[in-house]
């Protein structure tokens, strides 16, 4: 990814370097917002990805997004794809409710399929009344157009490295580099508010019904169309880095920090020392077992 005014890629060599860059005390991304007179608290949100070649593409737009649910691959037609997406979320909600778990902002209107008409909402999909439900579904593996982030750079770093550390422990070959993204979503949202085709918005969800979301300090971004329906169906939703890559705004609003995958075990160890591990980002007793296993990934594999 080439750096632009709005998007900057930073290649690092060690786990210590990454943690310094992500730290409010020493990282370059924090300097502007720490200037007296500028807003507080921090506008930065973070996302970790185990493969640095991946773009900021929501799960609903990946080629095999709905294959595990419908035995169908992704679809290029926007109306068909959003139909799959909404149906998957509503089926998820029905099963969750049948098990006695809470559905955020539940109401008769939310459940009534007659209130949802994709031909009228394609330029503003999903409707705001569904945002919390989509966030819950996204956090539990249902493909949606929401993109997961965390307000904690340490949590994002954990999700960037833990699978790679496990792969290295098992003698597998992970992708060459991992990445942690940092997004100034407030300034990005302001800049894109008057965009011609697409704009960005932040989506939050109640953490009461989602303990993992609370532990992971989760937040979401959503790219939506601004165009009218007849135009929107012919316009693909862009990946967020692509959308911001075309923006002319300074200082940068999106950073991509990359790190060699070989450093993942050390990064996992340093995060553990800072209190970030499977036991702190996942809810329930099983997280303790996961943490005990995870500690072995911090060490070089014995032969």
mmCIF file of C-alpha atoms in Angstrom:
data_model
loop_
_atom_site.group_PDB
_atom_site.id
_atom_site.type_symbol
_atom_site.label_atom_id
_atom_site.label_comp_id
_atom_site.label_asym_id
_atom_site.label_seq_id
_atom_site.Cartn_x
_atom_site.Cartn_y
_atom_site.Cartn_z
ATOM 1 C CA UNK A 1 0.000 0.000 0.000
ATOM 2 C CA UNK A 2 1.494 3.306 -1.028
ATOM 3 C CA UNK A 3 1.416 6.150 1.475
ATOM 4 C CA UNK A 4 -0.771 9.173 0.683
ATOM 5 C CA UNK A 5 -1.625 12.376 2.530
ATOM 6 C CA UNK A 6 -4.378 10.563 4.431
ATOM 7 C CA UNK A 7 -2.899 7.044 4.698
ATOM 8 C CA UNK A 8 0.603 6.119 5.866
ATOM 9 C CA UNK A 9 2.251 2.690 5.992
ATOM 10 C CA UNK A 10 5.025 2.157 8.529
ATOM 11 C CA UNK A 11 7.197 -0.985 8.308
ATOM 12 C CA UNK A 12 8.708 -1.958 11.672
ATOM 13 C CA UNK A 13 11.186 -4.672 12.608
ATOM 14 C CA UNK A 14 10.474 -5.610 16.221
ATOM 15 C CA UNK A 15 7.625 -6.030 18.696
ATOM 16 C CA UNK A 16 9.185 -3.360 20.920
ATOM 17 C CA UNK A 17 9.077 -0.859 18.040
ATOM 18 C CA UNK A 18 5.408 -1.554 17.416
ATOM 19 C CA UNK A 19 4.457 -1.078 21.059
ATOM 20 C CA UNK A 20 6.416 2.186 21.191
ATOM 21 C CA UNK A 21 4.579 3.475 18.115
ATOM 22 C CA UNK A 22 1.221 2.534 19.605
ATOM 23 C CA UNK A 23 1.965 4.021 23.011
ATOM 24 C CA UNK A 24 0.454 7.455 23.809
ATOM 25 C CA UNK A 25 3.758 8.365 25.486
ATOM 26 C CA UNK A 26 5.973 7.782 22.453
ATOM 27 C CA UNK A 27 3.996 7.063 19.261
ATOM 28 C CA UNK A 28 3.933 9.487 16.354
ATOM 29 C CA UNK A 29 0.177 9.189 15.857
ATOM 30 C CA UNK A 30 -0.495 10.740 19.270
ATOM 31 C CA UNK A 31 1.607 13.871 18.887
ATOM 32 C CA UNK A 32 -0.953 16.046 17.098
ATOM 33 C CA UNK A 33 -3.813 15.194 19.438
ATOM 34 C CA UNK A 34 -1.636 15.866 22.493
ATOM 35 C CA UNK A 35 -1.155 19.444 21.348
ATOM 36 C CA UNK A 36 -2.780 21.890 23.805
ATOM 37 C CA UNK A 37 -6.164 23.058 22.564
ATOM 38 C CA UNK A 38 -6.962 19.980 20.505
ATOM 39 C CA UNK A 39 -9.770 17.653 21.479
ATOM 40 C CA UNK A 40 -9.550 14.876 24.011
ATOM 41 C CA UNK A 41 -9.944 11.962 24.552
ATOM 42 C CA UNK A 42 -8.091 10.118 21.805
ATOM 43 C CA UNK A 43 -9.874 9.710 18.462
ATOM 44 C CA UNK A 44 -7.774 6.684 17.480
ATOM 45 C CA UNK A 45 -9.245 3.216 17.106
ATOM 46 C CA UNK A 46 -7.230 0.119 16.191
ATOM 47 C CA UNK A 47 -7.536 -3.102 14.221
ATOM 48 C CA UNK A 48 -5.113 -6.040 14.122
ATOM 49 C CA UNK A 49 -4.810 -8.367 11.108
ATOM 50 C CA UNK A 50 -2.580 -11.426 10.888
ATOM 51 C CA UNK A 51 -1.854 -10.819 7.201
ATOM 52 C CA UNK A 52 -0.492 -7.398 6.263
ATOM 53 C CA UNK A 53 -1.607 -7.851 2.651
ATOM 54 C CA UNK A 54 -5.267 -7.794 3.715
ATOM 55 C CA UNK A 55 -7.205 -4.623 3.078
ATOM 56 C CA UNK A 56 -9.857 -3.159 5.384
ATOM 57 C CA UNK A 57 -12.620 -5.245 3.835
ATOM 58 C CA UNK A 58 -15.682 -6.180 5.926
ATOM 59 C CA UNK A 59 -16.540 -9.869 6.105
ATOM 60 C CA UNK A 60 -19.764 -9.501 4.060
ATOM 61 C CA UNK A 61 -17.748 -8.417 1.021
ATOM 62 C CA UNK A 62 -15.299 -11.325 1.003
ATOM 63 C CA UNK A 63 -15.714 -13.861 -1.844
ATOM 64 C CA UNK A 64 -16.945 -16.759 0.303
ATOM 65 C CA UNK A 65 -18.794 -14.629 2.853
ATOM 66 C CA UNK A 66 -22.071 -16.567 2.977
ATOM 67 C CA UNK A 67 -20.843 -19.972 1.880
ATOM 68 C CA UNK A 68 -20.979 -21.505 5.362
ATOM 69 C CA UNK A 69 -24.553 -20.279 5.890
ATOM 70 C CA UNK A 70 -26.168 -20.672 2.479
ATOM 71 C CA UNK A 71 -23.703 -22.776 0.471
ATOM 72 C CA UNK A 72 -23.424 -19.722 -1.729
ATOM 73 C CA UNK A 73 -20.441 -17.533 -2.386
ATOM 74 C CA UNK A 74 -20.427 -13.756 -2.266
ATOM 75 C CA UNK A 75 -22.373 -11.863 -4.883
ATOM 76 C CA UNK A 76 -21.397 -8.802 -6.893
ATOM 77 C CA UNK A 77 -24.972 -7.503 -7.057
ATOM 78 C CA UNK A 78 -25.498 -5.188 -4.092
ATOM 79 C CA UNK A 79 -29.192 -5.990 -3.646
ATOM 80 C CA UNK A 80 -28.615 -9.738 -3.567
ATOM 81 C CA UNK A 81 -25.701 -9.420 -1.155
ATOM 82 C CA UNK A 82 -27.528 -7.195 1.322
ATOM 83 C CA UNK A 83 -30.448 -9.631 1.196
ATOM 84 C CA UNK A 84 -28.124 -12.463 2.277
ATOM 85 C CA UNK A 85 -26.612 -10.241 4.928
ATOM 86 C CA UNK A 86 -29.843 -9.081 6.521
ATOM 87 C CA UNK A 87 -31.362 -12.551 6.424
ATOM 88 C CA UNK A 88 -28.286 -13.990 8.176
ATOM 89 C CA UNK A 89 -28.431 -11.330 10.908
ATOM 90 C CA UNK A 90 -32.151 -11.861 11.507
ATOM 91 C CA UNK A 91 -31.752 -15.648 11.633
ATOM 92 C CA UNK A 92 -28.944 -15.150 14.150
ATOM 93 C CA UNK A 93 -31.238 -12.911 16.227
ATOM 94 C CA UNK A 94 -34.016 -15.511 16.161
ATOM 95 C CA UNK A 95 -31.717 -18.253 17.480
ATOM 96 C CA UNK A 96 -30.222 -15.961 20.129
ATOM 97 C CA UNK A 97 -33.701 -15.001 21.348
ATOM 98 C CA UNK A 98 -34.857 -18.626 21.394
ATOM 99 C CA UNK A 99 -31.971 -19.432 23.746
ATOM 100 C CA UNK A 100 -33.096 -16.755 26.168
ATOM 101 C CA UNK A 101 -30.301 -14.290 25.436
ATOM 102 C CA UNK A 102 -30.821 -10.571 25.052
ATOM 103 C CA UNK A 103 -31.271 -8.891 21.665
ATOM 104 C CA UNK A 104 -30.135 -5.262 21.778
ATOM 105 C CA UNK A 105 -32.979 -2.752 21.450
ATOM 106 C CA UNK A 106 -35.484 -5.538 20.849
ATOM 107 C CA UNK A 107 -38.933 -4.425 19.689
ATOM 108 C CA UNK A 108 -41.848 -5.640 17.554
ATOM 109 C CA UNK A 109 -40.672 -3.293 14.790
ATOM 110 C CA UNK A 110 -37.192 -4.809 14.859
ATOM 111 C CA UNK A 111 -38.599 -8.307 14.446
ATOM 112 C CA UNK A 112 -41.217 -7.478 11.811
ATOM 113 C CA UNK A 113 -39.773 -8.378 8.402
ATOM 114 C CA UNK A 114 -42.382 -6.172 6.726
ATOM 115 C CA UNK A 115 -40.607 -3.081 8.061
ATOM 116 C CA UNK A 116 -37.498 -3.895 6.055
ATOM 117 C CA UNK A 117 -37.494 -3.001 2.378
ATOM 118 C CA UNK A 118 -34.038 -3.170 0.739
ATOM 119 C CA UNK A 119 -35.195 -1.390 -2.396
ATOM 120 C CA UNK A 120 -35.831 1.702 -0.241
ATOM 121 C CA UNK A 121 -32.825 1.460 2.075
ATOM 122 C CA UNK A 122 -29.936 0.445 -0.183
ATOM 123 C CA UNK A 123 -28.295 3.882 0.115
ATOM 124 C CA UNK A 124 -28.476 3.752 3.907
ATOM 125 C CA UNK A 125 -28.145 0.053 4.681
ATOM 126 C CA UNK A 126 -28.426 -1.243 7.331
ATOM 127 C CA UNK A 127 -30.972 1.082 8.881
ATOM 128 C CA UNK A 128 -29.820 2.665 12.135
ATOM 129 C CA UNK A 129 -32.358 0.653 14.160
ATOM 130 C CA UNK A 130 -30.424 -2.504 13.226
ATOM 131 C CA UNK A 131 -26.916 -1.219 14.008
ATOM 132 C CA UNK A 132 -26.624 -2.723 17.493
ATOM 133 C CA UNK A 133 -27.985 -6.076 16.299
ATOM 134 C CA UNK A 134 -25.562 -6.107 13.354
ATOM 135 C CA UNK A 135 -22.704 -5.330 15.733
ATOM 136 C CA UNK A 136 -23.663 -8.266 17.975
ATOM 137 C CA UNK A 137 -23.950 -10.605 14.981
ATOM 138 C CA UNK A 138 -20.641 -9.415 13.508
ATOM 139 C CA UNK A 139 -18.889 -10.058 16.818
ATOM 140 C CA UNK A 140 -20.153 -13.638 16.782
ATOM 141 C CA UNK A 141 -19.115 -14.625 13.269
ATOM 142 C CA UNK A 142 -22.025 -13.515 11.062
ATOM 143 C CA UNK A 143 -20.719 -11.754 7.917
ATOM 144 C CA UNK A 144 -21.756 -8.093 7.894
ATOM 145 C CA UNK A 145 -20.507 -4.829 6.407
ATOM 146 C CA UNK A 146 -19.383 -3.643 9.830
ATOM 147 C CA UNK A 147 -15.628 -3.657 10.461
ATOM 148 C CA UNK A 148 -14.348 -4.551 13.953
ATOM 149 C CA UNK A 149 -12.000 -2.175 15.796
ATOM 150 C CA UNK A 150 -10.858 -1.637 19.369
ATOM 151 C CA UNK A 151 -10.210 1.525 21.307
ATOM 152 C CA UNK A 152 -7.174 -0.297 22.762
ATOM 153 C CA UNK A 153 -3.997 -0.579 20.630
ATOM 154 C CA UNK A 154 -2.853 -3.467 22.840
ATOM 155 C CA UNK A 155 -6.008 -5.491 22.151
ATOM 156 C CA UNK A 156 -5.622 -4.870 18.406
ATOM 157 C CA UNK A 157 -1.992 -6.013 18.605
ATOM 158 C CA UNK A 158 -3.124 -9.200 20.333
ATOM 159 C CA UNK A 159 -5.506 -10.044 17.514
ATOM 160 C CA UNK A 160 -2.762 -9.320 14.982
ATOM 161 C CA UNK A 161 -0.321 -11.804 16.518
ATOM 162 C CA UNK A 162 -1.954 -14.630 18.463
ATOM 163 C CA UNK A 163 -2.904 -16.851 15.506
ATOM 164 C CA UNK A 164 0.519 -16.330 13.931
ATOM 165 C CA UNK A 165 2.262 -17.220 17.192
ATOM 166 C CA UNK A 166 0.217 -20.435 17.311
ATOM 167 C CA UNK A 167 1.064 -21.251 13.674
ATOM 168 C CA UNK A 168 4.774 -20.770 14.333
ATOM 169 C CA UNK A 169 4.552 -22.980 17.425
ATOM 170 C CA UNK A 170 2.977 -25.728 15.306
ATOM 171 C CA UNK A 171 5.663 -25.425 12.642
ATOM 172 C CA UNK A 172 3.324 -23.877 10.072
ATOM 173 C CA UNK A 173 4.154 -21.028 7.691
ATOM 174 C CA UNK A 174 2.106 -17.888 8.403
ATOM 175 C CA UNK A 175 1.877 -14.836 6.115
ATOM 176 C CA UNK A 176 5.099 -12.844 5.838
ATOM 177 C CA UNK A 177 3.979 -9.834 7.892
ATOM 178 C CA UNK A 178 1.168 -8.908 10.272
ATOM 179 C CA UNK A 179 -0.399 -5.474 10.659
ATOM 180 C CA UNK A 180 -2.029 -3.133 13.145
ATOM 181 C CA UNK A 181 -4.138 -0.310 11.727
ATOM 182 C CA UNK A 182 -4.826 2.979 13.514
ATOM 183 C CA UNK A 183 -7.748 5.119 12.361
ATOM 184 C CA UNK A 184 -8.707 8.638 13.395
ATOM 185 C CA UNK A 185 -12.357 7.847 12.773
ATOM 186 C CA UNK A 186 -13.722 11.191 13.964
ATOM 187 C CA UNK A 187 -11.661 13.213 11.501
ATOM 188 C CA UNK A 188 -12.163 10.605 8.762
ATOM 189 C CA UNK A 189 -15.917 10.764 9.260
ATOM 190 C CA UNK A 190 -15.874 14.570 9.123
ATOM 191 C CA UNK A 191 -13.781 14.594 5.951
ATOM 192 C CA UNK A 192 -15.956 12.037 4.144
ATOM 193 C CA UNK A 193 -19.278 13.526 5.213
ATOM 194 C CA UNK A 194 -19.636 15.353 1.906
ATOM 195 C CA UNK A 195 -18.095 12.600 -0.219
ATOM 196 C CA UNK A 196 -19.652 11.982 -3.620
ATOM 197 C CA UNK A 197 -20.428 8.282 -3.284
ATOM 198 C CA UNK A 198 -19.584 6.831 0.133
ATOM 199 C CA UNK A 199 -19.198 8.015 3.699
ATOM 200 C CA UNK A 200 -17.982 6.618 7.011
ATOM 201 C CA UNK A 201 -19.733 6.347 10.348
ATOM 202 C CA UNK A 202 -18.854 4.910 13.738
ATOM 203 C CA UNK A 203 -21.175 2.223 15.157
ATOM 204 C CA UNK A 204 -21.229 1.207 18.799
ATOM 205 C CA UNK A 205 -23.215 -1.539 20.491
ATOM 206 C CA UNK A 206 -24.368 -2.239 24.063
ATOM 207 C CA UNK A 207 -21.699 -4.247 25.860
ATOM 208 C CA UNK A 208 -24.149 -5.553 28.462
ATOM 209 C CA UNK A 209 -25.317 -8.277 26.072
ATOM 210 C CA UNK A 210 -21.823 -8.893 24.668
ATOM 211 C CA UNK A 211 -19.118 -9.407 27.341
ATOM 212 C CA UNK A 212 -16.424 -10.129 24.729
ATOM 213 C CA UNK A 213 -17.134 -6.762 23.136
ATOM 214 C CA UNK A 214 -16.709 -5.095 26.533
ATOM 215 C CA UNK A 215 -13.424 -6.890 27.271
ATOM 216 C CA UNK A 216 -12.063 -6.132 23.805
ATOM 217 C CA UNK A 217 -13.166 -2.483 23.996
ATOM 218 C CA UNK A 218 -14.882 -3.047 20.670
ATOM 219 C CA UNK A 219 -16.206 -0.472 18.247
ATOM 220 C CA UNK A 220 -17.195 -0.696 14.570
ATOM 221 C CA UNK A 221 -16.978 1.351 11.401
ATOM 222 C CA UNK A 222 -19.504 1.311 8.582
ATOM 223 C CA UNK A 223 -19.077 2.603 5.035
ATOM 224 C CA UNK A 224 -22.423 3.483 3.446
ATOM 225 C CA UNK A 225 -23.577 4.822 0.113
ATOM 226 C CA UNK A 226 -24.587 8.445 -0.279
ATOM 227 C CA UNK A 227 -25.978 7.851 -3.766
ATOM 228 C CA UNK A 228 -29.594 7.216 -4.696
ATOM 229 C CA UNK A 229 -30.634 3.540 -5.021
ATOM 230 C CA UNK A 230 -30.515 3.326 -8.818
ATOM 231 C CA UNK A 231 -26.926 4.536 -8.764
ATOM 232 C CA UNK A 232 -25.879 2.770 -5.581
ATOM 233 C CA UNK A 233 -26.616 -0.722 -6.862
ATOM 234 C CA UNK A 234 -23.941 -0.223 -9.519
ATOM 235 C CA UNK A 235 -21.364 1.116 -7.060
ATOM 236 C CA UNK A 236 -19.439 -1.380 -4.910
ATOM 237 C CA UNK A 237 -18.786 -0.362 -1.323
ATOM 238 C CA UNK A 238 -15.035 0.457 -1.243
ATOM 239 C CA UNK A 239 -12.630 -0.957 1.324
ATOM 240 C CA UNK A 240 -11.977 1.673 3.968
ATOM 241 C CA UNK A 241 -8.276 2.039 3.131
ATOM 242 C CA UNK A 242 -9.207 2.500 -0.528
ATOM 243 C CA UNK A 243 -11.804 5.114 0.352
ATOM 244 C CA UNK A 244 -9.369 7.069 2.533
ATOM 245 C CA UNK A 245 -6.510 6.568 0.085
ATOM 246 C CA UNK A 246 -8.323 8.870 -2.311
ATOM 247 C CA UNK A 247 -8.829 11.533 0.364
ATOM 248 C CA UNK A 248 -6.813 14.744 0.451
ATOM 249 C CA UNK A 249 -6.450 15.437 4.160
ATOM 250 C CA UNK A 250 -3.523 16.150 6.466
ATOM 251 C CA UNK A 251 -2.245 15.060 8.910
ATOM 252 C CA UNK A 252 -2.863 11.367 8.098
ATOM 253 C CA UNK A 253 -6.042 9.768 9.398
ATOM 254 C CA UNK A 254 -5.048 6.127 8.810
ATOM 255 C CA UNK A 255 -1.798 4.359 9.715
ATOM 256 C CA UNK A 256 -0.843 0.796 8.870
ATOM 257 C CA UNK A 257 1.969 -0.575 11.050
ATOM 258 C CA UNK A 258 3.464 -3.839 9.772
ATOM 259 C CA UNK A 259 5.747 -6.316 11.507
ATOM 260 C CA UNK A 260 7.517 -9.546 10.449
ATOM 261 C CA UNK A 261 5.454 -12.559 11.470
ATOM 262 C CA UNK A 262 8.535 -14.082 13.112
ATOM 263 C CA UNK A 263 8.157 -11.481 15.871
ATOM 264 C CA UNK A 264 4.638 -12.655 16.831
ATOM 265 C CA UNK A 265 5.724 -14.842 19.805
ATOM 266 C CA UNK A 266 7.684 -11.946 21.312
ATOM 267 C CA UNK A 267 4.794 -9.550 20.752
ATOM 268 C CA UNK A 268 2.451 -12.033 22.450
ATOM 269 C CA UNK A 269 4.853 -12.220 25.414
ATOM 270 C CA UNK A 270 5.147 -8.440 25.780
ATOM 271 C CA UNK A 271 1.385 -8.052 25.602
ATOM 272 C CA UNK A 272 0.991 -10.685 28.315
ATOM 273 C CA UNK A 273 3.316 -8.625 30.535
ATOM 274 C CA UNK A 274 0.965 -5.692 29.940
ATOM 275 C CA UNK A 275 -2.063 -7.736 30.979
ATOM 276 C CA UNK A 276 -3.410 -8.461 27.487
ATOM 277 C CA UNK A 277 -3.985 -12.133 26.665
ATOM 278 C CA UNK A 278 -6.722 -14.670 25.979
ATOM 279 C CA UNK A 279 -7.739 -14.448 29.639
ATOM 280 C CA UNK A 280 -8.346 -10.691 29.395
ATOM 281 C CA UNK A 281 -10.038 -10.389 25.983
ATOM 282 C CA UNK A 282 -12.371 -13.407 26.107
ATOM 283 C CA UNK A 283 -15.177 -14.038 28.586
ATOM 284 C CA UNK A 284 -15.717 -17.220 30.564
ATOM 285 C CA UNK A 285 -13.789 -20.046 32.158
ATOM 286 C CA UNK A 286 -12.520 -21.364 28.817
ATOM 287 C CA UNK A 287 -10.410 -18.215 28.445
ATOM 288 C CA UNK A 288 -8.218 -19.430 31.318
ATOM 289 C CA UNK A 289 -7.520 -22.686 29.476
ATOM 290 C CA UNK A 290 -6.834 -20.765 26.277
ATOM 291 C CA UNK A 291 -4.362 -18.574 28.123
ATOM 292 C CA UNK A 292 -2.448 -21.534 29.558
ATOM 293 C CA UNK A 293 -2.083 -22.951 26.050
ATOM 294 C CA UNK A 294 -1.237 -19.549 24.627
ATOM 295 C CA UNK A 295 1.722 -19.111 26.982
ATOM 296 C CA UNK A 296 3.525 -21.959 25.212
ATOM 297 C CA UNK A 297 3.343 -20.018 21.945
ATOM 298 C CA UNK A 298 5.514 -17.281 23.462
ATOM 299 C CA UNK A 299 8.520 -19.584 23.466
ATOM 300 C CA UNK A 300 10.488 -20.949 20.491
ATOM 301 C CA UNK A 301 9.315 -24.389 19.447
ATOM 302 C CA UNK A 302 11.560 -27.167 20.785
ATOM 303 C CA UNK A 303 12.764 -29.815 18.363
#
